[in-house]
Coordinates of C-alpha atoms in Angstrom, one line a residue:
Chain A
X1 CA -43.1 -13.0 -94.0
X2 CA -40.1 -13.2 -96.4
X3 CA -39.6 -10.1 -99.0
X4 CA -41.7 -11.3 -101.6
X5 CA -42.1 -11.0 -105.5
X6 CA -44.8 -8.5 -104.2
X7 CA -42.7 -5.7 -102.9
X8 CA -40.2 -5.8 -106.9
X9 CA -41.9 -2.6 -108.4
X10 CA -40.9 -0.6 -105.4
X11 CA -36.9 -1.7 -104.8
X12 CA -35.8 0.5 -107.9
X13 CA -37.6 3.7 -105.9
X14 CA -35.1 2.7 -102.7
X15 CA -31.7 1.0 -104.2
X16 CA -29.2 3.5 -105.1
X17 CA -27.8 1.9 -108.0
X18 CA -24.4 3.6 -107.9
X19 CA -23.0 1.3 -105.2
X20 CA -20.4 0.2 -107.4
X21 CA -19.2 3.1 -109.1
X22 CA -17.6 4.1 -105.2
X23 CA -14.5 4.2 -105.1
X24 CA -12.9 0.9 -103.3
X25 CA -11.4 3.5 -101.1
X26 CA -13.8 5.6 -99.8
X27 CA -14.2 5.6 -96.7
X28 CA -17.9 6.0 -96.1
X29 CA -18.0 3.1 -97.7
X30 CA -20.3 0.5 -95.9
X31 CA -21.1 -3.6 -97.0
X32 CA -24.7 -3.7 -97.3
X33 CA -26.0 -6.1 -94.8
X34 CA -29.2 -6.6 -93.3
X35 CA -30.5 -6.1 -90.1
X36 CA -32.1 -9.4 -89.5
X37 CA -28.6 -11.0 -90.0
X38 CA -26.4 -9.2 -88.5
X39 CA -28.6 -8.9 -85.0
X40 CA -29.3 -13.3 -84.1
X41 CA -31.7 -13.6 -81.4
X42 CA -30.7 -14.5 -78.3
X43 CA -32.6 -17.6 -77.8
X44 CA -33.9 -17.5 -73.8
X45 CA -34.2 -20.7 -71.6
X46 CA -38.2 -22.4 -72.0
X47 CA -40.7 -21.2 -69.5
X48 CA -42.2 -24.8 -69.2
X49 CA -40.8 -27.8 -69.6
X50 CA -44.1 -29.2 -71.1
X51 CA -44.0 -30.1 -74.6
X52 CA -45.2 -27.5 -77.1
X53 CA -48.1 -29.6 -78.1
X54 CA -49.4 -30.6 -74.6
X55 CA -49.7 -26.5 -73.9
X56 CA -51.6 -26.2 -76.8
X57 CA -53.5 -28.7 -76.3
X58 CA -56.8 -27.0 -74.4
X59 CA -56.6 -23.2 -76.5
X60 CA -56.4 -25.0 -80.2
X61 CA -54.8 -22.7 -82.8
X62 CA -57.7 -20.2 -83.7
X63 CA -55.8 -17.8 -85.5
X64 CA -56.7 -18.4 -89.6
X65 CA -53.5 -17.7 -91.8
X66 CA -55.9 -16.0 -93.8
X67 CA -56.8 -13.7 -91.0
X68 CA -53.0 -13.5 -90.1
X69 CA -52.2 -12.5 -93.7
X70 CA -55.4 -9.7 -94.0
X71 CA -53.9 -8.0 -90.6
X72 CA -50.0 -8.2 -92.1
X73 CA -51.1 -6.6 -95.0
X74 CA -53.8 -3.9 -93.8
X75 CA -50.5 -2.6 -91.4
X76 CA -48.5 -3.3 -94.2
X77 CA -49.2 -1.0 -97.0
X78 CA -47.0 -1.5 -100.4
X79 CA -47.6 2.5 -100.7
X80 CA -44.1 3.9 -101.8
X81 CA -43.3 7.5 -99.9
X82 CA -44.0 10.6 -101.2
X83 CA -42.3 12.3 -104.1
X84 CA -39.3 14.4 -102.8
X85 CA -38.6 16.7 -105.7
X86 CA -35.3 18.4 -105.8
X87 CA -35.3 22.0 -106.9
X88 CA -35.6 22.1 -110.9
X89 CA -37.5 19.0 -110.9
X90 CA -40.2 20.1 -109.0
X91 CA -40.3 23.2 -111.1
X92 CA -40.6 20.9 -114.0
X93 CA -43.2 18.5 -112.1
X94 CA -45.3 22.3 -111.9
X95 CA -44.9 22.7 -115.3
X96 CA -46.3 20.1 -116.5
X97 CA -49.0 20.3 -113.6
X98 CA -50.1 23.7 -115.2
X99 CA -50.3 22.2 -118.8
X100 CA -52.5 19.8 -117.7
X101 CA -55.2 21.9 -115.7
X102 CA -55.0 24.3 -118.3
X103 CA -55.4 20.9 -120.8
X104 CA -58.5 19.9 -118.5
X105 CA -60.2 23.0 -117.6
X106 CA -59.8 23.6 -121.8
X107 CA -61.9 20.5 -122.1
X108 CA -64.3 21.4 -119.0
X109 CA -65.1 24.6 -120.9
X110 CA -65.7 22.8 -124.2
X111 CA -67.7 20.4 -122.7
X112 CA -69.9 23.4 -121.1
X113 CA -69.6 25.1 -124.3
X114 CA -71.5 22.3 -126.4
X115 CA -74.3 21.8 -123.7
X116 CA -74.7 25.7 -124.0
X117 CA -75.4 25.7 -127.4
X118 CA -77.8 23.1 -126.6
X119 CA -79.5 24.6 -124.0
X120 CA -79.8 27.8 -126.8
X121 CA -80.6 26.0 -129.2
X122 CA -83.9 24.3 -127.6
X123 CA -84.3 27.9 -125.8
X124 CA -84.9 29.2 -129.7
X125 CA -86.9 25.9 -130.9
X126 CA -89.0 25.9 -128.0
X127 CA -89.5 30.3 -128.4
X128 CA -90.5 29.8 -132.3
X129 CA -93.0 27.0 -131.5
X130 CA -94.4 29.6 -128.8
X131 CA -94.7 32.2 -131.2
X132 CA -95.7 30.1 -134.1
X133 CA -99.2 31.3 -133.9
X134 CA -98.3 34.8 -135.0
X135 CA -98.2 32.9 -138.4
X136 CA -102.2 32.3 -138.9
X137 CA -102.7 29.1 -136.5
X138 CA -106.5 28.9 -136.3
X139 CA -108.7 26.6 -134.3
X140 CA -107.8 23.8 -132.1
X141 CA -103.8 24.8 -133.9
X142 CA -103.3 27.3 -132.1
X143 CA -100.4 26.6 -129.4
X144 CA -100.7 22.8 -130.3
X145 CA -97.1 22.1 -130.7
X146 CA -96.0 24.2 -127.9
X147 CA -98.5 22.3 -125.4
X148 CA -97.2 19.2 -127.1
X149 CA -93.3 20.2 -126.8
X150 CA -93.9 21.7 -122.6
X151 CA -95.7 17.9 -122.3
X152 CA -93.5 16.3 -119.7
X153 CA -96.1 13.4 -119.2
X154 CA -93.7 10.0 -118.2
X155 CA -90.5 11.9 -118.3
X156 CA -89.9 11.3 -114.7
X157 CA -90.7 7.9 -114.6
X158 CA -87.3 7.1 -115.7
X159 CA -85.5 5.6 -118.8
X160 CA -85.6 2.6 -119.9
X161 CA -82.9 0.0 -118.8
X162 CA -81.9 -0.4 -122.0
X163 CA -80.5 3.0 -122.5
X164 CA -78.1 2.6 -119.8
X165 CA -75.2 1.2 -121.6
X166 CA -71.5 2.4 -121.4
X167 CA -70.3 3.3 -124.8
X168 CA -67.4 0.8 -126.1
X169 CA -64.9 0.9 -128.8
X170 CA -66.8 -2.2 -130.2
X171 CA -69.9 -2.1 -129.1
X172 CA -72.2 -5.4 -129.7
X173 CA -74.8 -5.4 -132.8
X174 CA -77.2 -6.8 -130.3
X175 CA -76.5 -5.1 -127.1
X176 CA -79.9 -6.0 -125.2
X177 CA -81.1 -9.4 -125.4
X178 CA -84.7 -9.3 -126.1
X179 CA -85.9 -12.8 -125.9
X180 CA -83.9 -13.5 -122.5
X181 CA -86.5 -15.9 -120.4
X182 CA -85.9 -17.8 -117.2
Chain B
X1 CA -40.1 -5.6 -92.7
X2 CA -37.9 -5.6 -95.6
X3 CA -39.2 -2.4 -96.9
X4 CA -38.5 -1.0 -93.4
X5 CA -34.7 -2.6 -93.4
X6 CA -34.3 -0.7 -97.2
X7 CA -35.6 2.3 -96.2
X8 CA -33.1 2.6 -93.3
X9 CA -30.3 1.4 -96.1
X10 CA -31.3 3.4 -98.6
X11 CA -31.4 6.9 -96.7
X12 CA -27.3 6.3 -95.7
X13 CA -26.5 5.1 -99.2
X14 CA -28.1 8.3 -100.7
X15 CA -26.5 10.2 -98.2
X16 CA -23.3 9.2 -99.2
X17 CA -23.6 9.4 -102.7
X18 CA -25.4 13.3 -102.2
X19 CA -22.5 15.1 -104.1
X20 CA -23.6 18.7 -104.1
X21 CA -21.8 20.8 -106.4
X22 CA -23.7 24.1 -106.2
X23 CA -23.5 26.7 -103.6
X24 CA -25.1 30.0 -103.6
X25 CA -25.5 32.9 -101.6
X26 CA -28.8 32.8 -100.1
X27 CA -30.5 29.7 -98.4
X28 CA -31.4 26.7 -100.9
X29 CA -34.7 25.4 -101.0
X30 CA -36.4 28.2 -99.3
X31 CA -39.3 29.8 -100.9
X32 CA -42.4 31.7 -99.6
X33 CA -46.0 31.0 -100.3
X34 CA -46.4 34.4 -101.9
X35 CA -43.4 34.4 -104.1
X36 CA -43.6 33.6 -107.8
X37 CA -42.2 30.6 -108.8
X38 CA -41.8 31.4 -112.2
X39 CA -38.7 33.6 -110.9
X40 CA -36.7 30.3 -109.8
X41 CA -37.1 29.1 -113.4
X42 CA -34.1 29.6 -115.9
X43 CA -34.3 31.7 -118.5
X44 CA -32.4 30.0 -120.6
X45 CA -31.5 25.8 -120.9
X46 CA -28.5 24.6 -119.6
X47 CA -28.2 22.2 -122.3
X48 CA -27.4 25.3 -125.0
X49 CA -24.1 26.4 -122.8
X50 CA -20.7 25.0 -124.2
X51 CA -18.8 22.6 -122.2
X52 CA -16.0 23.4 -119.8
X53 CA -12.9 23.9 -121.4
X54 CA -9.9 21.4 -121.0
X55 CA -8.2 23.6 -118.3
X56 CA -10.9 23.8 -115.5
X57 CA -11.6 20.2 -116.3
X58 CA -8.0 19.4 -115.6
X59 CA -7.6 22.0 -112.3
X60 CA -11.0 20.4 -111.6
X61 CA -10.5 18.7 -108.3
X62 CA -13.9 18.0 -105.9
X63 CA -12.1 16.5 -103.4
X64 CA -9.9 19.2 -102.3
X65 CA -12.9 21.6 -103.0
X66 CA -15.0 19.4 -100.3
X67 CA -12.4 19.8 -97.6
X68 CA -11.2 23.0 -98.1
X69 CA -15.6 23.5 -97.2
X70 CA -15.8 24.5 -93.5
X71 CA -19.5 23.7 -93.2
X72 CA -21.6 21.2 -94.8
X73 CA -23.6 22.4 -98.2
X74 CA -27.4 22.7 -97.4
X75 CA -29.5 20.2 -99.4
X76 CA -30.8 20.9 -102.4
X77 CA -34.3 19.4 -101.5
X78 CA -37.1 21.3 -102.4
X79 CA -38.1 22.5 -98.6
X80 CA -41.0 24.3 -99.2
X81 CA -44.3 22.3 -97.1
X82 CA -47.5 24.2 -96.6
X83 CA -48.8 25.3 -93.1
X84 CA -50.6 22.8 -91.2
X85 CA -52.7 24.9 -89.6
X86 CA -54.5 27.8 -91.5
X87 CA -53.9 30.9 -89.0
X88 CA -56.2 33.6 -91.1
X89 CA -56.3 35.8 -94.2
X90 CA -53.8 38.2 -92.5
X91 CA -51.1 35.8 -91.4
X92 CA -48.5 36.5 -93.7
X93 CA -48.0 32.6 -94.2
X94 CA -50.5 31.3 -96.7
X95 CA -51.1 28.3 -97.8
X96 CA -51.0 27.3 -101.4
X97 CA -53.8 26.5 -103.7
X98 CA -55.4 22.9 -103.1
X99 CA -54.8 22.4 -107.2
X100 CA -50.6 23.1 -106.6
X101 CA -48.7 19.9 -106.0
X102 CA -46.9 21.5 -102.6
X103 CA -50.7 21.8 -101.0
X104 CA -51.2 19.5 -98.5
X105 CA -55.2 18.9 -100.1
X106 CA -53.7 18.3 -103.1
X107 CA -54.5 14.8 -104.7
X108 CA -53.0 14.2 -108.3
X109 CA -54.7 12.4 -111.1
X110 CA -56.8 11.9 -112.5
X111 CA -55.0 8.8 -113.7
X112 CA -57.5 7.0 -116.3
X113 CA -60.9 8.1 -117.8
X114 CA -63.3 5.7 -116.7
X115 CA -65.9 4.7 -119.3
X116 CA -68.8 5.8 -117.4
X117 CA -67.7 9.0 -117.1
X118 CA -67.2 9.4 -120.9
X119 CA -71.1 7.9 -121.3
X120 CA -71.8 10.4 -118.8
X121 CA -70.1 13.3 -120.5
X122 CA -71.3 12.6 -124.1
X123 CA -74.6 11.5 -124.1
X124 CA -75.8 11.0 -120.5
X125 CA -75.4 15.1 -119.3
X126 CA -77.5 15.9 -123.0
X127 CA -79.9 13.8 -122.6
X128 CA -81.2 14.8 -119.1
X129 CA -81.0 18.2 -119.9
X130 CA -83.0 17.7 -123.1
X131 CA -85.8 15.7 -121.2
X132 CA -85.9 17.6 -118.2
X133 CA -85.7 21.1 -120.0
X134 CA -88.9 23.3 -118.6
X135 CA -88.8 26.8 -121.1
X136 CA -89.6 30.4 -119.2
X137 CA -90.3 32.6 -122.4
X138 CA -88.0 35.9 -122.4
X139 CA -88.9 38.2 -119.5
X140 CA -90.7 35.6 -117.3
X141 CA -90.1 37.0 -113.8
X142 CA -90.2 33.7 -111.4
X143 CA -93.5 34.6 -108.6
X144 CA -92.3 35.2 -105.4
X145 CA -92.6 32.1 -102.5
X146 CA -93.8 33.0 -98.8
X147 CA -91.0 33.3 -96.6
X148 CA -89.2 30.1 -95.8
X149 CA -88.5 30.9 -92.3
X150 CA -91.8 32.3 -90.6
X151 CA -91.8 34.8 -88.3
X152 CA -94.0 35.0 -85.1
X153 CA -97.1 36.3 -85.4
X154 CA -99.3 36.9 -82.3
X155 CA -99.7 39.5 -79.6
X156 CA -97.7 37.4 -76.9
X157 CA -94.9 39.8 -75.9
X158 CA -92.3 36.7 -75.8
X159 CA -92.8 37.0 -80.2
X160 CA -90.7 39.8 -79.7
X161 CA -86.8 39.2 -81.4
X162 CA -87.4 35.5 -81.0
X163 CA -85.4 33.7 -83.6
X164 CA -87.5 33.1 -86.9
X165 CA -89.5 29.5 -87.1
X166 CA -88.7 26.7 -89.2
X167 CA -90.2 26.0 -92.2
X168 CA -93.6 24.2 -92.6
X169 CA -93.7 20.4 -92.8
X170 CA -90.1 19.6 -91.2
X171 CA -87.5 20.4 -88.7
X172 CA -85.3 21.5 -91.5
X173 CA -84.8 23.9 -94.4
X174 CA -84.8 21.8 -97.8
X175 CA -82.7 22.6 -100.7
X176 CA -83.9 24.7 -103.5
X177 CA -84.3 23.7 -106.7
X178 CA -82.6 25.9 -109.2
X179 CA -84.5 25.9 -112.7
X180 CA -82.9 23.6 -115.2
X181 CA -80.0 25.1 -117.3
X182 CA -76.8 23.4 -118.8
X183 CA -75.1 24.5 -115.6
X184 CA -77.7 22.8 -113.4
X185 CA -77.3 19.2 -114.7
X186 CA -77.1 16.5 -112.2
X187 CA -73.7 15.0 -111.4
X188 CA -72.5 12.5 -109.8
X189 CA -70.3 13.7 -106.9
X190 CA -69.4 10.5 -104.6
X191 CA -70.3 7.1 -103.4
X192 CA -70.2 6.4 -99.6
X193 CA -69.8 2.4 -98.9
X194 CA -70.6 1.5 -95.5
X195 CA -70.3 -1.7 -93.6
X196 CA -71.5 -2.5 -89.7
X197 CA -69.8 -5.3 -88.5
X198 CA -72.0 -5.9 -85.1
X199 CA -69.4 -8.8 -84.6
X200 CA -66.4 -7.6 -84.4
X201 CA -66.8 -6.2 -80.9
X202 CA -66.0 -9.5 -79.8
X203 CA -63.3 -10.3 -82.5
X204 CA -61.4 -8.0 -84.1
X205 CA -61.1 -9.9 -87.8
X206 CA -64.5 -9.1 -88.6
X207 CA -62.9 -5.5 -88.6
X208 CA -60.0 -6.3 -90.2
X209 CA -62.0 -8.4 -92.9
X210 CA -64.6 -6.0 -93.7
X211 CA -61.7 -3.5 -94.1
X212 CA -59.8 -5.3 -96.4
X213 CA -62.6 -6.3 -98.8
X214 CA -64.0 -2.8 -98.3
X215 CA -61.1 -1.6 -99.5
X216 CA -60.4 -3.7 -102.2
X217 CA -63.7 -3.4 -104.2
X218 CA -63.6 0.8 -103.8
X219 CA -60.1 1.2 -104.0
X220 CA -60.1 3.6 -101.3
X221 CA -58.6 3.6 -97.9
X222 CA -61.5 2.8 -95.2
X223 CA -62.3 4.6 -91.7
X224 CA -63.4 2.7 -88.6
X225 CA -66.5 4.4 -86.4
X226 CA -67.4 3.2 -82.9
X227 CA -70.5 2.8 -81.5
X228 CA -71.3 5.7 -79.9
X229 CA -73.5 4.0 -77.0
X230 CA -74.8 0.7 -75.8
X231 CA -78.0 -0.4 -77.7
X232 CA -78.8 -3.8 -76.0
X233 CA -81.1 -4.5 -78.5
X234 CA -78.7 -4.4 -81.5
X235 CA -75.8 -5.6 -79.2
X236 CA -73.7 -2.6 -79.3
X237 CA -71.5 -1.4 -76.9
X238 CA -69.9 1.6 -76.1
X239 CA -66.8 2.7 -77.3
X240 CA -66.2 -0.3 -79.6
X241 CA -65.5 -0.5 -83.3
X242 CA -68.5 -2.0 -85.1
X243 CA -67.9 -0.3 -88.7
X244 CA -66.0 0.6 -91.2
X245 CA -66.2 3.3 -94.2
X246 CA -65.1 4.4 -97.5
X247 CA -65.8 7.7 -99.3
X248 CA -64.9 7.7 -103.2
X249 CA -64.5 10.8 -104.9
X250 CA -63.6 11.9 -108.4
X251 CA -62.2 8.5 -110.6
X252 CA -63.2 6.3 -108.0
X253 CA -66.5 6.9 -108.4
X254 CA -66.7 6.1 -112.1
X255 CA -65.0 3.1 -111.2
X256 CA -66.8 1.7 -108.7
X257 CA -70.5 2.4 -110.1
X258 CA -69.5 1.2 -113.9
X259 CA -68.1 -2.4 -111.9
X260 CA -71.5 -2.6 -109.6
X261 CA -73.7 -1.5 -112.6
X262 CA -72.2 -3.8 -115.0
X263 CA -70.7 -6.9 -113.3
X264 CA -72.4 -7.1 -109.7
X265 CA -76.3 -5.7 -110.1
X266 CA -76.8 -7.9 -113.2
X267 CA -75.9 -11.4 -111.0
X268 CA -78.1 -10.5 -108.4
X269 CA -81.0 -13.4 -108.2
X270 CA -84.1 -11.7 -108.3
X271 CA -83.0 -8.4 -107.4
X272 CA -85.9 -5.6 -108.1
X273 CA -83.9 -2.9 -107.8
X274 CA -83.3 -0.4 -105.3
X275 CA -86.6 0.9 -103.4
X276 CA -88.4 4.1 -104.7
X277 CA -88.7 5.3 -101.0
X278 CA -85.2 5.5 -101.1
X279 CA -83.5 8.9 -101.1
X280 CA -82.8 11.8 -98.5
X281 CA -84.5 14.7 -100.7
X282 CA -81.2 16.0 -101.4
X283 CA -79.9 14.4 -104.2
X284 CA -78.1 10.6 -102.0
X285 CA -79.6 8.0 -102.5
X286 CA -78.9 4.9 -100.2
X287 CA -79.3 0.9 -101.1
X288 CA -77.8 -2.2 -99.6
X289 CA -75.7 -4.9 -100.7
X290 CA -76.1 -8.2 -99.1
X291 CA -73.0 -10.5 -98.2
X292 CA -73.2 -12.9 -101.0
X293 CA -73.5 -9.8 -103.3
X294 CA -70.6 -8.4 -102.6
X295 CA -68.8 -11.3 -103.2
X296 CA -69.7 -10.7 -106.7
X297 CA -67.1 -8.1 -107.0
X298 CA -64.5 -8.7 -109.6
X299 CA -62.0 -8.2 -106.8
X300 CA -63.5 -10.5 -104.3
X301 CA -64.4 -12.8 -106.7
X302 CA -60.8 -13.5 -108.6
X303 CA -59.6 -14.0 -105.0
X304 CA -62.3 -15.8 -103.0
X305 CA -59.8 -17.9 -101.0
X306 CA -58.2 -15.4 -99.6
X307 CA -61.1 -14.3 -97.2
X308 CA -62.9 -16.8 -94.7
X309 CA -66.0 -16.5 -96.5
X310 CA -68.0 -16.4 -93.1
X311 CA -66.8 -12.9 -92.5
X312 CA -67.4 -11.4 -95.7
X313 CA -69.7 -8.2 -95.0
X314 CA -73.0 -6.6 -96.5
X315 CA -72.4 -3.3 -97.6
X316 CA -74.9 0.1 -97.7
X317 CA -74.1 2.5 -100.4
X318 CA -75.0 5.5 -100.7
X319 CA -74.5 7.6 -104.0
X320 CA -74.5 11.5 -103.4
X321 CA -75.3 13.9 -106.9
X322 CA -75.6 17.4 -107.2
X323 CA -79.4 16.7 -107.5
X324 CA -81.8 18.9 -104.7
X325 CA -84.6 16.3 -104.6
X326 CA -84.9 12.4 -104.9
X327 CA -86.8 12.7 -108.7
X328 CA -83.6 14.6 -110.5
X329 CA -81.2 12.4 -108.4
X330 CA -83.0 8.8 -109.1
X331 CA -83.9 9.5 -112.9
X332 CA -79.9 10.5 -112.9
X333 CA -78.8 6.6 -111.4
X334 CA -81.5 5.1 -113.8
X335 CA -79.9 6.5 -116.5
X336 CA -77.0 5.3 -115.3
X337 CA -78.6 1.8 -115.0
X338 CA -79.2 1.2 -111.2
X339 CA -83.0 0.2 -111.5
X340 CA -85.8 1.6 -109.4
X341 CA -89.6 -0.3 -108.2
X342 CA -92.1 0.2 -106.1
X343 CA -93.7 3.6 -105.1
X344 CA -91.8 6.5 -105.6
X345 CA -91.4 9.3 -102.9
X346 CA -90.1 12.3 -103.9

């Protein structure tokens, strides 16, 4: 397979660019040639004399291109080496690694922080409604809207389909289609 | 091939071009696990010192410098690569954190912030926790359970420091189910897609094509199992490859549930859902996708020609959460929007 269009974004990662800037008489200086030029194969004498078409003739050509080009390209992986840092550049590569895990475990703990107050805040609601009765509840009142608030009847069936929607920029004014029939 | 040829190009032009200008007394490039790195940094820029004046630029010359040099400078690479093998906590060669870039577990990203994971963040995380919150008033001591692992109890003289027996009702201790807090929220951890090709124990581009499609709709690079005996009835054989695998973590898995939720599930002709007896009571939960399915993924889909449409393979997936029982991990994938019928087992 010929260098394609395919392998462009990685050539700037492997051309040195200052080729030019050399001077013409350096003497590590080197033409850039490559390999499948300057080595032609050798072409060897035919093993049969039978046309190529007649020994082909009985096996038929099973191999798919499509298959051909799956394999080339599972062996062939467009994944670019490793970073190689030099010295200060990999101090500033850690630099900026530490800004942003301290930048992401500030959000983790924010995150955690609002779900906290939530989890207090119910704790509270759900300790007032438990001690509401302390306030003259009489009669069939009397730990009614705790009962109600511990009621977990249906919440394990699950949630309606509806609800799972992934929040957009722009969301749709009519996001479920209601009246959807076969 | 080319990239091969460059590679091999590139590395001698570098090397001729690798001017350095630096030398210092002790070894470049070396530093120690336990030494701070902070020390190596600067105190102050170099861009604040003034330029060299007119008389060392004009005495300036690097090529007599370079040959007047008996030995060649040491690269200025940064050297230091973490142990490959982890010799103990009193080997005096650590290696580094997983989190700093010079680990060899460290993985860097994440790269994007998929929507699903924002959904799940902001509304998804309050809302179970708000529906599934159970309140202990202040002071409420939990009772205590019988003893997970029994002990023998009987006069036979073989009871005697015999190793404890397993719980009731199963080979295996389950997972415990801390109560509900707003650390204990479910979360999604990773998505396993598996896919047995049976077929490609007699041709290989089965393998190769389950592989590649694997791969493109997870975006993760896929693992090859072989059978581990001969099952005549499945027609397996020993010792050949018959699947492959791909385990998403982290951004991936945002990724890849927000495409099947939202572009694949929805095309599926007269899909029910995924089973309610699905679900290993600790928090995976497995369903299958069949051939034609998967070719509902954007990524096949754009690019159907490109694979012999024969060879396409079924998939299972398996979702794992931080959920200890099927109820807290399937109510977690409904809200999600991966529907559930039929009886559910918890």
């Amino acid at each position: 397979m010929p260098p394609s269009r395919s392998l462009f974004p990685f050539r700037p990662t492997f051309r040195p660019t200052s080729t030019s800037q050399l001077p013409q008489t350096c003497l590590l200086r080197k033409t850039f040639t490559p390999t499948s030029v300057s080595t032609l194969p050798h072409k060897p004498a035919p093993f049969s004399s039978s046309s190529k078409l007649l020994a082909r003739k009985g096996k038929g050509d099973k191999s798919d291109p499509r298959i051909t080009s799956i394999r080339y390209h599972l062996s062939h992986a467009l994944t670019p080496r490793p970073l190689r840092l030099s010295r200060l550049r990999a101090l500033r590569h850690w630099t900026i690694h530490r800004a942003w895990q301290l930048h992401r475990s500030k959000q983790r703990a924010a995150a955690e922080l609002s779900l906290e107050k939530q989890y207090a805040s119910m704790r509270a609601a759900c300790e007032a409604l438990r001690l509401i009765d302390e306030n003259g509840m009489t009669g069939r009142n009397v730990g009614r809207l705790y009962r109600a608030a511990m009621d977990k009847t249906g919440v394990w069936d699950g949630v309606p389909i509806e609800y799972a929607r992934c929040q957009t920029d722009f969301p749709a004014r009519e996001g479920w289609n209601h009246g959807w029939t076969r | 091939m080319a990239l091969r040829e460059l590679r091999s190009k590139a590395a001698s032009t570098l090397w001729r071009d690798l001017r350095p200008c630096v030398s210092s007394a002790r070894p470049n490039g070396l530093r120690h696990a336990s030494s701070n790195p902070l020390d190596d940094l600067e105190s102050s820029s170099s861009l604040s010192a003034p330029p060299p004046s007119n008389d060392i630029i004009k005495s300036w010359d690097p090529v007599v410098r370079t040959r007047s040099r008996k030995t060649q400078l040491p690269p200025s690479r940064y050297q230091f690569r973490s142990p490959k093998f982890y010799r103990g906590p009193l080997h005096p060669h650590q290696p580094p954190p997983p989190s700093d870039p010079s680990s060899r577990l460290f993985q860097p990203g994440p790269f994007s912030l998929p929507r699903l994971e924002q959904t799940y963040e902001s509304t998804i995380a309050p809302d179970l926790l708000t529906m599934t919150y159970a309140h202990t008033p202040p002071g409420w001591v939990k009772p205590p359970k019988a003893q997970r692992l029994r002990e023998w109890v009987g006069d036979s003289p073989y009871f005697k420091n015999r190793p404890l027996r397993g719980p009731r009702g199963g080979a295996h201790l389950r997972l415990l189910t801390p109560p509900r807090n707003f650390r204990t929220i479910p979360k999604l951890t990773g998505v396993t897609v598996h896919s047995m090709v049976p077929a490609a124990q007699d041709d290989s581009a089965y393998m190769h094509v389950a592989g590649m499609i694997i791969q493109a709709i997870t975006n993760v690079r896929v693992t090859t199992h072989r059978a581990r005996k001969s099952v005549a009835s499945w027609g397996l054989r020993d010792k050949k490859f018959v699947s492959v695998t791909a385990k998403l973590e982290r951004e991936d898995v945002y990724h890849f549930l927000g495409k099947l939720v939202d572009v694949v599930l929805p095309r599926i002709k007269e899909w029910k859902g995924v089973k309610g007896t699905s679900g290993d009571s600790s928090g995976n939960i497995t369903f299958g996708l069949e051939p034609d399915v998967v070719a509902f993924f954007p990524e096949i889909e754009v690019n159907y020609d490109v694979y012999p449409p024969k060879m396409i393979p079924g998939c299972h997936i398996t979702i794992h959460s931080t959920a200890t029982n099927d109820r807290d991990a399937r109510l977690l994938l409904q809200s999600i929007g991966i529907p559930f019928y039929g009886k559910m087992v918890n």
